[in-house]
């Protein structure tokens, strides 16, 4: 089973060395590390090239001609990885020494599984553990691991990546999309194992409440949702749904997925698409009619495709 690590880099010199060093401490090495540098203006490339000289595995470095942005850079990384199992990596975390070996065993034991995600300690910028981990935060805030889609804590089979590429044109969350397809297939495993330290600092791209260094609860998650800007539409969700339906209708997917899982996935996507369109229409209705529409959606169970009761309350308050 060939293991690839896919690392997207952009101006990461401050913490990059710690991440690279944690690869060297693995009890099981990867066969390759694929790095795409997105036109860094700092010493990131110098650090990577020095690491290549000492690494006991292949290090493939690609320098982008122009800045692709976070999601597109990860898409390029994924397309260049040749391993049968691909670990995604951010540039500022630190892996536990048993991360690759633990995840590899899960894939070997569960041959049908396409995605594995694990938890990680939440730490400050100096890697001091504050007292919580990512999965525990999610369970306290949302009560379900279905919203747990962090790419840096994930590994995927090459087949899943091939199903998903190319990404939808306006995709924001590459990791969310990969987990979305894996969940629709019914072939994802969530581990409670803490196999990484997640460094929180001033330049992190995600400000999701579960990344807080303080323990959260359901009220905190609800409050954070209400403070976030109200969506003008859900066209991005609709585009992802349509892209996923195209994936599941493809000959490649039909030849690799059992008929029951395929039916379940297509049924889920069809129902979700209806719910997304309903919520899209709600946005443009008057306040009173919108509330009636929201209550109807709640009674029909349509909010299970969003954030459940939290999304229902959000729509009532529009």
Short mmCIF file of C-alpha atoms in Angstrom, two decimals:
data_model
loop_
_atom_site.label_atom_id
_atom_site.label_comp_id
_atom_site.label_asym_id
_atom_site.label_seq_id
_atom_site.Cartn_x
_atom_site.Cartn_y
_atom_site.Cartn_z
CA UNK A 1 0.00 0.00 0.00
CA UNK A 2 1.79 3.11 -1.23
CA UNK A 3 1.42 6.15 1.04
CA UNK A 4 1.50 9.74 -0.23
CA UNK A 5 1.47 12.94 1.80
CA UNK A 6 0.03 15.93 -0.04
CA UNK A 7 1.28 19.24 1.34
CA UNK A 8 0.09 22.62 0.07
CA UNK A 9 2.47 25.45 0.99
CA UNK A 10 2.15 29.22 0.92
CA UNK A 11 4.41 31.51 2.95
CA UNK A 12 4.72 28.91 5.67
CA UNK A 13 8.31 29.47 6.82
CA UNK A 14 7.35 30.25 10.42
CA UNK A 15 6.03 26.77 11.27
CA UNK A 16 6.82 24.63 8.23
CA UNK A 17 9.96 23.03 9.64
CA UNK A 18 8.06 21.59 12.63
CA UNK A 19 5.57 19.93 10.28
CA UNK A 20 8.30 18.46 8.08
CA UNK A 21 10.24 17.20 11.10
CA UNK A 22 7.15 15.36 12.33
CA UNK A 23 7.15 13.33 9.09
CA UNK A 24 10.67 12.15 9.96
CA UNK A 25 9.48 10.90 13.34
CA UNK A 26 6.81 8.62 11.89
CA UNK A 27 7.00 4.95 12.84
CA UNK A 28 5.90 4.24 9.27
CA UNK A 29 7.28 6.43 6.51
CA UNK A 30 5.33 7.44 3.41
CA UNK A 31 6.71 6.51 0.00
CA UNK A 32 6.37 10.08 -1.24
CA UNK A 33 5.76 13.64 -0.10
CA UNK A 34 4.18 15.80 -2.81
CA UNK A 35 4.50 19.55 -2.23
CA UNK A 36 2.95 22.36 -4.25
CA UNK A 37 4.27 25.80 -3.37
CA UNK A 38 1.79 28.53 -4.28
CA UNK A 39 4.27 31.29 -5.14
CA UNK A 40 5.61 31.83 -1.62
CA UNK A 41 7.55 35.05 -1.10
CA UNK A 42 9.31 33.89 2.07
CA UNK A 43 11.82 31.09 2.71
CA UNK A 44 9.32 28.23 2.33
CA UNK A 45 10.93 26.87 -0.84
CA UNK A 46 14.39 26.99 0.72
CA UNK A 47 13.14 25.01 3.74
CA UNK A 48 11.45 22.43 1.50
CA UNK A 49 14.50 21.97 -0.72
CA UNK A 50 16.77 21.48 2.29
CA UNK A 51 14.34 18.91 3.67
CA UNK A 52 14.38 17.03 0.36
CA UNK A 53 18.13 16.43 0.80
CA UNK A 54 17.69 14.52 4.08
CA UNK A 55 14.27 12.88 3.69
CA UNK A 56 14.30 9.04 3.64
CA UNK A 57 11.45 9.06 1.12
CA UNK A 58 10.76 10.75 -2.21
CA UNK A 59 10.03 14.48 -2.03
CA UNK A 60 8.43 15.92 -5.16
CA UNK A 61 8.36 19.73 -5.26
CA UNK A 62 6.17 21.70 -7.66
CA UNK A 63 6.39 25.48 -7.93
CA UNK A 64 3.19 27.07 -9.21
CA UNK A 65 3.57 29.62 -12.03
CA UNK A 66 0.84 31.75 -10.48
CA UNK A 67 -0.98 31.83 -7.17
CA UNK A 68 -3.81 29.29 -7.31
CA UNK A 69 -5.29 29.88 -3.87
CA UNK A 70 -5.84 27.40 -1.07
CA UNK A 71 -8.41 25.07 -2.65
CA UNK A 72 -6.93 24.96 -6.15
CA UNK A 73 -3.48 24.33 -4.74
CA UNK A 74 -4.76 21.33 -2.80
CA UNK A 75 -6.55 20.12 -5.93
CA UNK A 76 -3.22 20.20 -7.76
CA UNK A 77 -1.48 18.39 -4.90
CA UNK A 78 -4.11 15.64 -4.90
CA UNK A 79 -3.86 15.18 -8.66
CA UNK A 80 -0.09 14.67 -8.40
CA UNK A 81 -0.10 12.13 -5.56
CA UNK A 82 0.43 8.56 -6.80
CA UNK A 83 -0.13 6.67 -3.55
CA UNK A 84 -3.07 4.36 -2.98
CA UNK A 85 -3.63 6.23 0.31
CA UNK A 86 -3.25 10.03 0.37
CA UNK A 87 -2.75 11.98 3.60
CA UNK A 88 -3.52 15.70 3.36
CA UNK A 89 -1.29 18.00 5.37
CA UNK A 90 -1.35 21.64 6.38
CA UNK A 91 1.94 23.48 6.75
CA UNK A 92 1.70 24.51 10.40
CA UNK A 93 0.67 21.44 12.43
CA UNK A 94 2.67 18.59 13.98
CA UNK A 95 1.86 14.92 13.44
CA UNK A 96 2.01 12.32 16.19
CA UNK A 97 4.63 9.65 15.44
CA UNK A 98 2.00 6.91 15.01
CA UNK A 99 -0.33 8.82 12.68
CA UNK A 100 0.55 7.10 9.40
CA UNK A 101 0.80 3.62 10.94
CA UNK A 102 -2.54 3.97 12.76
CA UNK A 103 -4.45 5.21 9.72
CA UNK A 104 -2.80 2.65 7.43
CA UNK A 105 -4.00 -0.18 9.67
CA UNK A 106 -7.56 1.16 9.48
CA UNK A 107 -7.48 1.17 5.67
CA UNK A 108 -5.95 -2.33 5.56
CA UNK A 109 -8.63 -3.68 7.90
CA UNK A 110 -11.50 -1.90 6.12
CA UNK A 111 -10.95 -2.41 2.42
CA UNK A 112 -14.18 -0.65 1.41
CA UNK A 113 -13.49 2.53 3.38
CA UNK A 114 -12.64 5.58 1.26
CA UNK A 115 -11.97 8.24 3.91
CA UNK A 116 -10.62 8.20 7.46
CA UNK A 117 -10.58 11.21 9.76
CA UNK A 118 -9.14 11.44 13.25
CA UNK A 119 -9.00 14.01 16.04
CA UNK A 120 -6.20 16.36 17.00
CA UNK A 121 -5.16 18.40 20.01
CA UNK A 122 -5.92 22.10 19.77
CA UNK A 123 -2.87 24.13 20.77
CA UNK A 124 -1.66 27.70 20.72
CA UNK A 125 1.08 28.91 18.39
CA UNK A 126 3.80 27.54 20.65
CA UNK A 127 2.16 24.09 20.64
CA UNK A 128 0.97 24.32 24.24
CA UNK A 129 -2.02 21.99 24.70
CA UNK A 130 -4.93 24.02 26.06
CA UNK A 131 -7.23 21.18 27.08
CA UNK A 132 -9.44 20.04 24.22
CA UNK A 133 -9.34 18.21 20.92
CA UNK A 134 -11.14 18.88 17.64
CA UNK A 135 -13.62 15.99 17.71
CA UNK A 136 -14.61 16.67 21.33
CA UNK A 137 -15.28 20.30 20.42
CA UNK A 138 -17.48 19.23 17.52
CA UNK A 139 -19.46 16.78 19.66
CA UNK A 140 -20.00 19.39 22.37
CA UNK A 141 -21.02 22.07 19.90
CA UNK A 142 -23.00 20.05 17.35
CA UNK A 143 -23.68 16.65 18.89
CA UNK A 144 -22.69 14.83 15.68
CA UNK A 145 -19.47 13.94 13.89
CA UNK A 146 -21.16 14.44 10.50
CA UNK A 147 -19.86 18.03 10.33
CA UNK A 148 -16.28 16.85 10.99
CA UNK A 149 -14.50 17.27 7.64
CA UNK A 150 -11.06 18.78 8.42
CA UNK A 151 -8.68 17.92 5.57
CA UNK A 152 -5.49 18.12 7.64
CA UNK A 153 -6.86 15.34 9.84
CA UNK A 154 -7.86 13.15 6.90
CA UNK A 155 -6.59 10.45 4.59
CA UNK A 156 -8.29 9.22 1.42
CA UNK A 157 -8.05 6.32 -0.98
CA UNK A 158 -6.77 7.30 -4.40
CA UNK A 159 -10.02 6.00 -5.91
CA UNK A 160 -12.06 8.60 -4.01
CA UNK A 161 -9.79 11.38 -5.22
CA UNK A 162 -10.12 10.16 -8.80
CA UNK A 163 -13.91 10.14 -8.45
CA UNK A 164 -13.93 13.70 -7.09
CA UNK A 165 -11.47 15.37 -9.49
CA UNK A 166 -11.75 17.84 -11.06
CA UNK A 167 -13.42 19.85 -8.29
CA UNK A 168 -16.47 22.02 -9.01
CA UNK A 169 -15.41 25.41 -10.40
CA UNK A 170 -16.33 27.55 -7.38
CA UNK A 171 -15.55 25.04 -4.65
CA UNK A 172 -14.42 26.63 -1.38
CA UNK A 173 -13.85 23.56 0.79
CA UNK A 174 -11.82 20.81 -0.90
CA UNK A 175 -11.85 18.68 2.25
CA UNK A 176 -15.58 19.15 2.77
CA UNK A 177 -16.24 17.97 -0.79
CA UNK A 178 -14.13 14.83 -0.45
CA UNK A 179 -15.83 13.91 2.82
CA UNK A 180 -19.20 14.76 1.28
CA UNK A 181 -18.71 12.13 -1.41
CA UNK A 182 -17.30 9.58 1.04
CA UNK A 183 -20.29 10.06 3.36
CA UNK A 184 -22.72 9.73 0.45
CA UNK A 185 -21.00 6.44 -0.40
CA UNK A 186 -21.33 5.34 3.24
CA UNK A 187 -17.60 4.64 3.30
CA UNK A 188 -16.12 6.99 5.89
CA UNK A 189 -14.68 6.22 9.32
CA UNK A 190 -14.31 8.76 12.14
CA UNK A 191 -11.65 7.88 14.70
CA UNK A 192 -11.49 9.25 18.23
CA UNK A 193 -7.71 8.77 18.16
CA UNK A 194 -5.76 11.99 18.66
CA UNK A 195 -2.95 11.78 16.11
CA UNK A 196 -1.93 15.37 15.57
CA UNK A 197 -1.42 18.74 17.22
CA UNK A 198 -3.34 21.54 15.51
CA UNK A 199 -1.55 24.85 15.84
CA UNK A 200 -3.85 27.86 16.20
CA UNK A 201 -2.23 31.19 15.31
CA UNK A 202 -2.98 34.58 13.78
CA UNK A 203 -2.85 33.38 10.17
CA UNK A 204 -5.08 30.28 10.34
CA UNK A 205 -7.54 30.19 7.46
CA UNK A 206 -10.42 28.71 9.48
CA UNK A 207 -12.25 30.65 12.20
CA UNK A 208 -14.86 27.95 12.85
CA UNK A 209 -15.99 27.98 16.48
CA UNK A 210 -14.83 24.39 17.08
CA UNK A 211 -11.25 25.59 16.55
CA UNK A 212 -11.49 27.73 19.66
CA UNK A 213 -8.90 26.98 22.30
CA UNK A 214 -11.65 27.23 24.93
CA UNK A 215 -14.14 24.40 25.37
CA UNK A 216 -17.44 25.14 23.68
CA UNK A 217 -21.04 23.96 24.11
CA UNK A 218 -24.24 23.89 22.05
CA UNK A 219 -25.03 27.51 22.93
CA UNK A 220 -21.61 28.65 21.69
CA UNK A 221 -22.16 26.90 18.36
CA UNK A 222 -25.65 28.36 18.02
CA UNK A 223 -24.44 31.85 18.96
CA UNK A 224 -21.59 31.64 16.43
CA UNK A 225 -24.01 30.67 13.70
CA UNK A 226 -26.27 33.63 14.46
CA UNK A 227 -23.30 36.01 14.40
CA UNK A 228 -22.15 34.80 10.99
CA UNK A 229 -23.49 36.63 7.90
CA UNK A 230 -26.88 35.41 6.68
CA UNK A 231 -26.57 33.53 3.39
CA UNK A 232 -28.02 35.31 0.38
CA UNK A 233 -28.49 31.99 -1.38
CA UNK A 234 -27.35 28.37 -1.29
CA UNK A 235 -26.15 28.12 -4.86
CA UNK A 236 -22.74 26.90 -3.68
CA UNK A 237 -24.41 23.94 -1.96
CA UNK A 238 -26.48 23.31 -5.06
CA UNK A 239 -23.37 23.28 -7.25
CA UNK A 240 -21.66 20.77 -4.95
CA UNK A 241 -24.75 18.56 -4.93
CA UNK A 242 -24.97 18.61 -8.73
CA UNK A 243 -21.26 17.85 -9.06
CA UNK A 244 -21.64 14.90 -6.67
CA UNK A 245 -24.63 13.56 -8.61
CA UNK A 246 -22.49 13.67 -11.75
CA UNK A 247 -19.81 11.69 -9.89
CA UNK A 248 -22.28 9.00 -8.83
CA UNK A 249 -23.78 8.74 -12.31
CA UNK A 250 -20.34 8.23 -13.88
CA UNK A 251 -19.37 4.86 -15.34
CA UNK A 252 -16.32 4.76 -13.06
CA UNK A 253 -18.43 5.04 -9.92
CA UNK A 254 -21.05 2.59 -11.16
CA UNK A 255 -18.39 -0.01 -11.84
CA UNK A 256 -16.76 0.42 -8.42
CA UNK A 257 -19.68 0.91 -6.03
CA UNK A 258 -22.17 -1.79 -5.08
CA UNK A 259 -25.74 -1.22 -6.26
CA UNK A 260 -27.20 -0.68 -2.77
CA UNK A 261 -24.65 2.00 -1.84
CA UNK A 262 -25.14 3.65 -5.22
CA UNK A 263 -28.93 3.75 -4.79
CA UNK A 264 -28.59 5.15 -1.28
CA UNK A 265 -26.17 7.84 -2.42
CA UNK A 266 -28.32 8.96 -5.34
CA UNK A 267 -31.44 8.95 -3.16
CA UNK A 268 -29.70 11.11 -0.54
CA UNK A 269 -28.42 13.56 -3.15
CA UNK A 270 -31.82 13.84 -4.82
CA UNK A 271 -33.57 14.61 -1.52
CA UNK A 272 -30.84 17.03 -0.48
CA UNK A 273 -31.14 18.88 -3.79
CA UNK A 274 -34.87 19.37 -3.19
CA UNK A 275 -34.16 20.71 0.32
CA UNK A 276 -31.49 23.11 -0.99
CA UNK A 277 -33.89 24.48 -3.62
CA UNK A 278 -36.58 24.95 -0.98
CA UNK A 279 -34.22 26.90 1.25
CA UNK A 280 -33.06 28.93 -1.73
CA UNK A 281 -36.66 29.96 -2.43
CA UNK A 282 -37.17 30.83 1.25
CA UNK A 283 -34.49 33.51 1.03
CA UNK A 284 -36.57 35.52 -1.45
CA UNK A 285 -39.93 35.29 0.34
CA UNK A 286 -41.45 37.94 2.59
CA UNK A 287 -40.77 37.62 6.32
CA UNK A 288 -44.16 36.09 7.17
CA UNK A 289 -44.30 33.72 4.19
CA UNK A 290 -40.67 32.80 4.81
CA UNK A 291 -41.47 31.74 8.38
CA UNK A 292 -44.35 29.55 7.17
CA UNK A 293 -42.03 28.06 4.56
CA UNK A 294 -39.39 27.36 7.23
CA UNK A 295 -41.92 25.63 9.50
CA UNK A 296 -43.03 23.47 6.57
CA UNK A 297 -39.41 22.53 5.86
CA UNK A 298 -38.88 21.67 9.52
CA UNK A 299 -41.93 19.41 9.62
CA UNK A 300 -40.76 17.61 6.48
CA UNK A 301 -37.28 17.05 7.91
CA UNK A 302 -35.52 19.19 5.29
CA UNK A 303 -33.20 20.86 7.81
CA UNK A 304 -31.35 17.60 8.39
CA UNK A 305 -29.44 18.50 5.23
CA UNK A 306 -28.19 21.68 6.91
CA UNK A 307 -27.47 22.32 10.60
CA UNK A 308 -30.79 20.99 11.83
CA UNK A 309 -32.64 23.03 14.42
CA UNK A 310 -29.96 25.75 14.33
CA UNK A 311 -30.66 26.43 10.64
CA UNK A 312 -34.41 26.39 11.27
CA UNK A 313 -34.11 29.05 13.99
CA UNK A 314 -31.81 31.06 11.74
CA UNK A 315 -34.47 31.10 8.99
CA UNK A 316 -37.22 32.04 11.43
CA UNK A 317 -35.19 35.11 12.41
CA UNK A 318 -34.58 36.35 8.86
#
